[in-house]
Each structure stands twice: as C-alpha cells, then as structure tokens.
Amino acid sequence: MSAGVDRGPEKTVFEKGSPGRCGLDLPEPGPLPLDAKLLRADLEGFPEMSEPEVLRHYLRLSQLNYSAAADFYPLGSCTMKYNPVVNDKVAGLEGFVASHPYAPIELVQGNLRLLRELEEWLVEISGLASVSLQPAAGAQGELAGIKIMRAWHEDQGKPRSKVLIPASAHGTNPASAALCGYDCVVVPVGDDGLVSADAVREFLDDEVAGLMITNPNTLGLFEPAMGEITAAVHEVGGLVYMDGANMNALMGVARPGDMGADILHVNLHKTFSTPHGGGGPGAGPLAVTEQLEKYLPSPRMVEKDGKLDWEYDRPDSIGPVRSFYGNFGILVRAWAYMKACGGDGLTEVTRMAVLAANYLRVRLEQDYDLPCDGPCMHEVVFTDKKLEGGVKTLDLAKRLLDYGFHAPTIYFPLVVQGAIMIEPTESEPLETLDEFADAMIAIAREAREDPGKVKSAPLNTPVARLDETRAARHPRLVWKAEESA
Ligand SMILES: *Cc1c(COP(=O)(O)O)cnc(C)c1O
C-alpha cells in the first residue's frame, strides 16, 4: 500500500461514501416489464460511492491478502511456490473449459490424452507401475492408498490390524490409517531425527498391514535407511506407503519405487505448481506397484486401438473416491507445468529447492538452533532455543509479518519443541532468500535488545496480534452495523 497518509484499517463499504454518490450513470430505464409490487423503491443502507472509491476500496482489500504472487511465503511442508500464470492460461483454453465430463468419448480424446500423459510422467517420476489421478488432495490420496492396502490384505486372507507410523510423519498419515480402521503404532525417531530399521523391526509382526513413511520426513531430512526399512516390512508381508507430498525434494533424482515403496501419493498443488485452496482445488494422484493396480479407484483409463476410454467394470477396485476423474483443471495445470519444465527442468527444480533450503540453513545456523545437524532436503527446521529475552517461536512468526514475510510453519513437526519449519522453494531469487535471512537475524538481535517489541508483534499489520483461540473458534466474518457503532 502506498506510503504517506495513514488511513487506518480499510472501512467497509457501508461506512464509506455519501448519499447521492453513484458509481455508474445509466440512462433512466423506460417502464420495466415487471409488476410494480416486485420492484423495490429503495434499499435502506445501500452504500453509495463513486467509481474510483469503489475501485480503490476493492484494490486495497485485495492487497490485505498475503499471497505467493505478492511475497515470499516460506510455509514449511506446504510448498507455496510460484505458480506460473501460463498454467492458468492453458487451463482456460476453450477446449478444456467448455468440455463436459459427460461429453461423448470421441469428442474429448485430446483431454484424455493429456490425462494419460500426466499419468505416464508420474509413473516415471515415482518409479511405480500405475497412477490414478482421481484423489483431490494429498490426504485423500492417503485414504485411497490405505484402502488399497486393506483390500490387498483382505485378499491375502485377513486385513491385519496395525499400521506403523514414525513420529516424524505428517499428521494426515495417522488420520488416514485410523479412518480405514487401523490402529496406529508410533515408531520413535532417533536423536538424529531419522527412523532406523531396528526401530521399525521392534514393532513388526503379522498384524502389521504396513508402514506409512514420509520421506523426506517432516524434519526435512532424507531417510537413509529407507531401503532396509521397506525390505523389513515386506519380510513380514506388510506394504509400504510413502507420503510423497513433497516430491520437489526427490523428483528426477530418486524414485520411491526404487526405494521399495508400494503405494505413494504426490501433491500436484505443491510440487507441480498448481493452486492450493483451503480444502478446495488440488490433486493428490496415487501411484502403486503392479500387484496393486487392480485396486486403484474406478474408473480407469484404457486404450484400445489408439482410442482412450474409461473402464468402470473393475471388480477389485476400491471404487471411486471423487466425482468423475479428479480435478481436471488442476490436472491440466500440472501437465502444462511439467511440459514447460521438461525432464531436466524437473530435476533442476529439485536441486534448486534443496539448495535454497540449505542456503538458509547455513545463513541462519549462528542465530537459530538446528535440532538436527547436517544437510537438509527441501526444507529446514529450526527451534526457538537460541532466541533470548523469552522470545518464542510464535513471537518470531508474528514479527516476521512486520518485515513483510509470511510466517514459516510453526510448532510442527511435533517431535521438535518450538519448531520453525522453513521451506523456501526453488522459485525464489537469491536476493529474496537474503532479505528473509536478514529479517530472521534482525529479529534474533531484537530478541536480545528489545524483546518486548518482538513479543507484542505484529505492529505494522492491519490487525494487531489476535487471540488465536477466539479467532479460530469465534471468527467474526460478517460486518454488523450495531457492532461497529
Ligand atoms: C501437505 C501434505 C499432506 C497433505 O496434503 P493435502 O493436499 O493438504 O491433503 C500430506 N503429507 C505431507 C508430507 C504434506 O506435506
């Protein structure tokens, strides 16, 4: 927002303007072909503003929002990277937008070919045999994946009762396993933040349906024992689910299938640069080994004589998990992104994401405590241990807003006390990484010299520090005249 006059918080339209002002002059309408009793003479309290006032009001409101398009957004595990605008342009092409999911199959061969190619590329990246594009989110991919795990065990004779989940797994993992009726058994992680094969073996028996492992784990570390772990799980007849939401740490460099994963989801709305939305658009395609292909959600795409079609009659399938074939518009965006990057480009994405996180790790390790030493993958986790003056992770997060940065993920992963989880992504220039590091270092200095300031942050944002609980439980989402008076 422009510097200079301090207008205070932007008022609502009901508090602005003046009677008689009008945004748009239209010619007086002639007699309307409506019954007079259907017409409203006046609208009480209707805001009356001039056109520039309206334009400026909404432009200012739009800028109160924090977005990856406007600023650096280092929210760990969420991969808030820049989504190239050309992807939206491609998804908006008439042939995509105007085609209907019930259109005759002959008329949408191009759309299906795009989905087929996307499946093939994800097969290549995952090192697994088959992909379903249907799940609409990472968590839904997990749910579908664990349902497949269960279906497979049922076919072996019994569903088994337990799923092993390392303490450093993403929170959605135990939720997905529990939803499928499994008891979740937490495998402790070592002081180095890693899962050891011995720790997994402790819990292995013939009641273990499988292991759900996030790799890189939520500490941003690659699990070096992955091969040994997957072999041990397979030995007792279990399956390995790998959470691949953060494939921008691996893609083009290492393949989950080669590490022994049987089931994997990837998040298109992270690695493959499509929009995230509060439970909204997104896609969490699911990849599986050959033996599990028949359980994938229906319908599945099949190709006969060069023609693509949907196969609905799949007796072993876990059934559909979403309407039609998934979030088509999002799948188009991911396709466009992958097409633009090319195979070498996607490998470069991984290298740059890992480099950026390690750059911040090295720039900040003097001022911020690193719970786990050594190189990280696409994200780096610090704690508030070194911050002085009683300044905590939450205070740091709030103070960063004053410096113009979105806060990192905080207090997650749970295995680290006071965690500050930073994911810079590959799409930021060096200058931005430096500005962010400078701000973090400046806040560490403020904590030493003027901790009260950090603890009362944010000081420059449209609203001051909120009562987090009340803001979440009793949000005020509607403006009411009597409350603002
Ligand atoms: C984001 C994320 C998920 C969940 O994905 P959603 O699309 O938000 O459901 C699962 N696991 C990991 C590691 C993630 O980062």
XYZ file of C-alpha atoms and ligand atoms in Angstrom, residues 77-78 136-140 142 170-173 214 216 218 243-246 265 267 269-270 283-284, ligand 1:
40
model
C 5.716 -28.632 4.067
C 3.205 -26.623 2.019
C -8.431 -34.430 -4.892
C -5.847 -33.874 -2.147
C -2.842 -35.450 -0.518
C -4.923 -36.647 2.398
C -7.486 -38.188 0.042
C -3.589 -41.386 1.535
C 2.830 -35.865 8.502
C -0.288 -35.590 10.693
C -2.588 -36.716 7.922
C -0.937 -40.180 7.923
C 7.056 -39.526 4.975
C 11.848 -36.658 3.266
C 8.812 -33.581 8.359
C 3.955 -39.941 1.638
C 5.364 -38.137 -1.397
C 3.598 -34.803 -0.913
C 6.969 -33.104 -1.104
C 0.722 -40.088 -3.283
C 0.619 -33.412 -4.277
C -0.696 -28.488 -5.580
C 2.794 -28.486 -4.114
C -4.921 -33.128 -6.565
C -3.179 -35.978 -4.828
C 0.623 -31.318 2.543
C 0.971 -32.650 2.999
C 0.000 -33.661 3.122
C -1.487 -33.416 2.930
O -1.831 -32.926 1.677
P -3.238 -32.202 1.460
O -3.323 -31.981 -0.005
O -3.181 -30.932 2.243
O -4.309 -33.098 1.961
C 0.397 -34.906 3.490
N 1.703 -35.183 3.746
C 2.667 -34.232 3.643
C 4.092 -34.587 3.932
C 2.334 -32.932 3.271
O 3.289 -32.006 3.191
